[in-house]
PDB file of C-alpha atoms in Angstrom:
ATOM      1  CA  MET A   1       0.070   0.137  -0.103  1.00  0.00           C
ATOM      2  CA  SER A   2       1.236   3.445  -0.867  1.00  0.00           C
ATOM      3  CA  GLU A   3       2.303   6.115   1.703  1.00  0.00           C
ATOM      4  CA  ARG A   4      -0.038   9.049   2.137  1.00  0.00           C
ATOM      5  CA  LEU A   5       1.421  12.288   1.269  1.00  0.00           C
ATOM      6  CA  GLN A   6       1.926  15.159   4.093  1.00  0.00           C
ATOM      7  CA  PRO A   7       1.757  18.832   4.006  1.00  0.00           C
ATOM      8  CA  GLY A   8       5.271  19.921   2.960  1.00  0.00           C
ATOM      9  CA  ASP A   9       6.297  16.773   1.126  1.00  0.00           C
ATOM     10  CA  THR A  10       7.393  17.490  -2.374  1.00  0.00           C
ATOM     11  CA  ALA A  11       4.555  16.423  -4.813  1.00  0.00           C
ATOM     12  CA  PRO A  12       5.371  13.553  -7.004  1.00  0.00           C
ATOM     13  CA  ALA A  13       6.362  14.511 -10.471  1.00  0.00           C
ATOM     14  CA  PHE A  14       4.077  13.238 -13.219  1.00  0.00           C
ATOM     15  CA  THR A  15       3.471  13.248 -17.024  1.00  0.00           C
ATOM     16  CA  LEU A  16      -0.030  11.635 -18.140  1.00  0.00           C
ATOM     17  CA  PRO A  17      -1.730  11.756 -21.218  1.00  0.00           C
ATOM     18  CA  ASP A  18      -4.746  13.754 -21.309  1.00  0.00           C
ATOM     19  CA  ALA A  19      -8.357  12.994 -22.997  1.00  0.00           C
ATOM     20  CA  ASP A  20      -6.734  14.015 -26.367  1.00  0.00           C
ATOM     21  CA  GLY A  21      -3.444  11.920 -25.768  1.00  0.00           C
ATOM     22  CA  ASN A  22      -1.226  15.296 -25.094  1.00  0.00           C
ATOM     23  CA  GLN A  23       1.199  14.755 -22.370  1.00  0.00           C
ATOM     24  CA  VAL A  24       0.526  16.886 -19.342  1.00  0.00           C
ATOM     25  CA  SER A  25       3.071  17.215 -16.613  1.00  0.00           C
ATOM     26  CA  LEU A  26       2.836  18.688 -13.095  1.00  0.00           C
ATOM     27  CA  ALA A  27       5.965  20.645 -13.748  1.00  0.00           C
ATOM     28  CA  ASP A  28       3.990  22.666 -16.418  1.00  0.00           C
ATOM     29  CA  ARG A  29       2.021  23.990 -13.473  1.00  0.00           C
ATOM     30  CA  ARG A  30       4.902  25.415 -11.744  1.00  0.00           C
ATOM     31  CA  GLY A  31       4.106  28.943 -10.267  1.00  0.00           C
ATOM     32  CA  ARG A  32       0.521  28.055  -9.865  1.00  0.00           C
ATOM     33  CA  LYS A  33      -1.410  26.186  -7.471  1.00  0.00           C
ATOM     34  CA  THR A  34      -2.714  22.960  -8.450  1.00  0.00           C
ATOM     35  CA  ILE A  35      -5.722  20.967  -7.110  1.00  0.00           C
ATOM     36  CA  VAL A  36      -5.075  17.181  -8.139  1.00  0.00           C
ATOM     37  CA  TYR A  37      -7.789  14.909  -7.560  1.00  0.00           C
ATOM     38  CA  PHE A  38      -7.854  11.256  -7.939  1.00  0.00           C
ATOM     39  CA  TYR A  39     -11.197   9.352  -8.785  1.00  0.00           C
ATOM     40  CA  PRO A  40     -12.089   5.736  -9.454  1.00  0.00           C
ATOM     41  CA  ALA A  41     -13.968   5.819 -12.947  1.00  0.00           C
ATOM     42  CA  ALA A  42     -15.135   8.208 -15.525  1.00  0.00           C
ATOM     43  CA  LEU A  43     -18.866   8.009 -16.298  1.00  0.00           C
ATOM     44  CA  THR A  44     -20.003   6.843 -13.012  1.00  0.00           C
ATOM     45  CA  PRO A  45     -22.378   8.708 -10.693  1.00  0.00           C
ATOM     46  CA  GLY A  46     -20.218   9.843  -7.843  1.00  0.00           C
ATOM     47  CA  CYS A  47     -17.307  10.624 -10.170  1.00  0.00           C
ATOM     48  CA  THR A  48     -19.440  12.640 -12.785  1.00  0.00           C
ATOM     49  CA  LYS A  49     -20.981  14.677  -9.837  1.00  0.00           C
ATOM     50  CA  GLN A  50     -17.323  15.521  -8.439  1.00  0.00           C
ATOM     51  CA  ALA A  51     -16.042  16.327 -12.088  1.00  0.00           C
ATOM     52  CA  CYS A  52     -19.187  18.566 -12.610  1.00  0.00           C
ATOM     53  CA  ASP A  53     -18.878  20.385  -9.423  1.00  0.00           C
ATOM     54  CA  PHE A  54     -15.057  21.191 -10.074  1.00  0.00           C
ATOM     55  CA  THR A  55     -15.963  22.328 -13.869  1.00  0.00           C
ATOM     56  CA  ASP A  56     -18.848  24.468 -12.300  1.00  0.00           C
ATOM     57  CA  ASN A  57     -16.379  26.172  -9.995  1.00  0.00           C
ATOM     58  CA  LEU A  58     -13.285  26.332 -12.258  1.00  0.00           C
ATOM     59  CA  GLU A  59     -13.523  29.935 -12.966  1.00  0.00           C
ATOM     60  CA  LEU A  60     -13.596  30.811  -9.266  1.00  0.00           C
ATOM     61  CA  LEU A  61     -10.495  28.307  -8.765  1.00  0.00           C
ATOM     62  CA  ALA A  62      -8.698  29.783 -11.777  1.00  0.00           C
ATOM     63  CA  GLY A  63      -9.257  33.251 -10.438  1.00  0.00           C
ATOM     64  CA  ALA A  64      -7.831  32.457  -7.095  1.00  0.00           C
ATOM     65  CA  GLY A  65      -4.758  31.084  -8.831  1.00  0.00           C
ATOM     66  CA  TYR A  66      -5.704  27.104  -9.061  1.00  0.00           C
ATOM     67  CA  ASP A  67      -5.517  24.779 -12.020  1.00  0.00           C
ATOM     68  CA  VAL A  68      -7.383  21.656 -11.610  1.00  0.00           C
ATOM     69  CA  ILE A  69      -6.418  18.018 -12.603  1.00  0.00           C
ATOM     70  CA  GLY A  70      -8.599  15.060 -12.449  1.00  0.00           C
ATOM     71  CA  ILE A  71      -6.654  11.542 -12.680  1.00  0.00           C
ATOM     72  CA  SER A  72      -8.012   8.171 -12.864  1.00  0.00           C
ATOM     73  CA  PRO A  73      -6.934   4.799 -14.264  1.00  0.00           C
ATOM     74  CA  ASP A  74      -9.226   5.265 -17.303  1.00  0.00           C
ATOM     75  CA  LYS A  75      -7.753   5.306 -20.698  1.00  0.00           C
ATOM     76  CA  PRO A  76      -7.709   8.321 -22.847  1.00  0.00           C
ATOM     77  CA  GLU A  77     -10.456   7.598 -25.123  1.00  0.00           C
ATOM     78  CA  LYS A  78     -13.067   6.707 -21.792  1.00  0.00           C
ATOM     79  CA  LEU A  79     -11.936  10.347 -20.508  1.00  0.00           C
ATOM     80  CA  ALA A  80     -12.557  12.035 -23.752  1.00  0.00           C
ATOM     81  CA  LYS A  81     -16.286  10.460 -23.830  1.00  0.00           C
ATOM     82  CA  PHE A  82     -16.513  11.498 -20.180  1.00  0.00           C
ATOM     83  CA  ARG A  83     -15.418  15.360 -21.026  1.00  0.00           C
ATOM     84  CA  GLU A  84     -18.067  15.197 -24.147  1.00  0.00           C
ATOM     85  CA  LYS A  85     -20.901  13.904 -22.274  1.00  0.00           C
ATOM     86  CA  GLU A  86     -20.771  15.941 -19.168  1.00  0.00           C
ATOM     87  CA  SER A  87     -19.194  19.183 -20.967  1.00  0.00           C
ATOM     88  CA  LEU A  88     -16.475  18.934 -18.533  1.00  0.00           C
ATOM     89  CA  LYS A  89     -13.489  21.892 -18.496  1.00  0.00           C
ATOM     90  CA  VAL A  90     -11.379  20.315 -15.929  1.00  0.00           C
ATOM     91  CA  THR A  91      -8.112  18.561 -17.210  1.00  0.00           C
ATOM     92  CA  LEU A  92      -8.579  14.941 -16.968  1.00  0.00           C
ATOM     93  CA  LEU A  93      -5.572  12.682 -16.982  1.00  0.00           C
ATOM     94  CA  ALA A  94      -5.153   8.971 -17.758  1.00  0.00           C
ATOM     95  CA  ASP A  95      -2.969   6.600 -15.535  1.00  0.00           C
ATOM     96  CA  PRO A  96      -3.778   3.088 -16.526  1.00  0.00           C
ATOM     97  CA  ASP A  97      -0.791   1.630 -14.960  1.00  0.00           C
ATOM     98  CA  LYS A  98      -1.694   3.486 -11.683  1.00  0.00           C
ATOM     99  CA  LYS A  99       1.906   4.729 -11.044  1.00  0.00           C
ATOM    100  CA  VAL A 100       0.773   8.279 -10.238  1.00  0.00           C
ATOM    101  CA  LEU A 101      -2.033   6.979  -8.172  1.00  0.00           C
ATOM    102  CA  GLU A 102       0.205   4.882  -6.200  1.00  0.00           C
ATOM    103  CA  ALA A 103       2.835   7.768  -5.601  1.00  0.00           C
ATOM    104  CA  TYR A 104       0.147  10.174  -4.340  1.00  0.00           C
ATOM    105  CA  GLY A 105      -1.344   7.427  -2.025  1.00  0.00           C
ATOM    106  CA  ALA A 106      -4.437   7.368  -3.841  1.00  0.00           C
ATOM    107  CA  PHE A 107      -4.457   3.527  -4.461  1.00  0.00           C
ATOM    108  CA  GLY A 108      -4.631   0.790  -2.110  1.00  0.00           C
ATOM    109  CA  GLU A 109      -7.058  -0.780   0.343  1.00  0.00           C
ATOM    110  CA  LYS A 110     -10.253   0.815   1.225  1.00  0.00           C
ATOM    111  CA  LYS A 111     -13.764  -0.091   2.524  1.00  0.00           C
ATOM    112  CA  LEU A 112     -16.555  -0.599  -0.012  1.00  0.00           C
ATOM    113  CA  TYR A 113     -19.923  -1.555   1.201  1.00  0.00           C
ATOM    114  CA  GLY A 114     -18.434  -2.877   4.442  1.00  0.00           C
ATOM    115  CA  LYS A 115     -15.925  -5.139   2.553  1.00  0.00           C
ATOM    116  CA  THR A 116     -12.051  -4.248   2.167  1.00  0.00           C
ATOM    117  CA  VAL A 117     -11.073  -3.911  -1.565  1.00  0.00           C
ATOM    118  CA  VAL A 118      -8.090  -2.608  -3.350  1.00  0.00           C
ATOM    119  CA  GLY A 119      -8.767   0.202  -5.656  1.00  0.00           C
ATOM    120  CA  VAL A 120      -8.719   4.067  -5.967  1.00  0.00           C
ATOM    121  CA  ILE A 121      -8.969   6.002  -2.998  1.00  0.00           C
ATOM    122  CA  ARG A 122     -10.921   9.032  -3.916  1.00  0.00           C
ATOM    123  CA  SER A 123      -8.509  11.906  -2.937  1.00  0.00           C
ATOM    124  CA  THR A 124      -7.322  15.352  -3.459  1.00  0.00           C
ATOM    125  CA  VAL A 125      -3.789  16.954  -3.086  1.00  0.00           C
ATOM    126  CA  ILE A 126      -3.292  20.804  -3.372  1.00  0.00           C
ATOM    127  CA  VAL A 127       0.186  21.452  -4.454  1.00  0.00           C
ATOM    128  CA  ASP A 128       1.705  25.033  -4.165  1.00  0.00           C
ATOM    129  CA  GLU A 129       3.556  26.872  -6.713  1.00  0.00           C
ATOM    130  CA  GLU A 130       6.787  25.616  -5.494  1.00  0.00           C
ATOM    131  CA  GLY A 131       5.538  21.839  -6.137  1.00  0.00           C
ATOM    132  CA  ARG A 132       4.914  21.138  -2.611  1.00  0.00           C
ATOM    133  CA  VAL A 133       2.042  19.458  -0.957  1.00  0.00           C
ATOM    134  CA  GLU A 134      -0.165  21.976   0.803  1.00  0.00           C
ATOM    135  CA  ARG A 135      -3.107  19.739   1.679  1.00  0.00           C
ATOM    136  CA  ALA A 136      -3.492  16.053   1.068  1.00  0.00           C
ATOM    137  CA  LEU A 137      -7.040  14.888   1.546  1.00  0.00           C
ATOM    138  CA  TYR A 138      -8.115  11.093   1.656  1.00  0.00           C
ATOM    139  CA  ASN A 139     -11.235   9.132   1.437  1.00  0.00           C
ATOM    140  CA  VAL A 140     -13.217  12.199   0.520  1.00  0.00           C
ATOM    141  CA  LYS A 141     -16.897  12.319  -0.705  1.00  0.00           C
ATOM    142  CA  ALA A 142     -17.653  13.058  -4.362  1.00  0.00           C
ATOM    143  CA  THR A 143     -20.561  15.223  -3.583  1.00  0.00           C
ATOM    144  CA  GLY A 144     -19.979  18.643  -1.983  1.00  0.00           C
ATOM    145  CA  HIS A 145     -15.957  18.124  -2.270  1.00  0.00           C
ATOM    146  CA  ALA A 146     -15.301  20.888  -4.584  1.00  0.00           C
ATOM    147  CA  ALA A 147     -17.561  23.397  -2.254  1.00  0.00           C
ATOM    148  CA  LYS A 148     -15.648  22.047   0.847  1.00  0.00           C
ATOM    149  CA  ILE A 149     -12.242  22.776  -0.777  1.00  0.00           C
ATOM    150  CA  ILE A 150     -13.299  26.246  -1.780  1.00  0.00           C
ATOM    151  CA  LYS A 151     -14.603  27.005   1.805  1.00  0.00           C
ATOM    152  CA  ASP A 152     -11.331  25.570   3.221  1.00  0.00           C
ATOM    153  CA  LEU A 153      -9.148  27.386   0.969  1.00  0.00           C
ATOM    154  CA  GLY A 154     -11.004  30.763   2.036  1.00  0.00           C
ATOM    155  CA  ILE A 155     -11.970  31.367  -1.718  1.00  0.00           C
TER     156      ILE A 155
END
């Protein structure tokens, strides 16, 4: 099971394909704060709600200096369908080998309907302008999560 990140840790570097197959790196966001959220699967109810909430608040977050990146183990083709179907504006990245999910502590054992399973742990890591972890939130709820982050950040 992967280690969970703590505030002050250096955020693990990554370069992953987006919904169009273009490579996107965390390093490209240097100088801006980035909200990196990890979700189990595109086109599922909870993940759709979360992605739509971030999309609805993207302008507000961008105005406060935050970029938003969603990462799941889905392939770019599925992310493209997800983006089109839900009119998503957040950057969606594919991590099918789960290397980035593991590096961020967002993959491992979790409780699902009372059973222990191994899978994506719905998580959000806020990375500062220097690439350090500002906040690391694990086992977050899909519904209301974007609003909670906005409130916690004082935006």
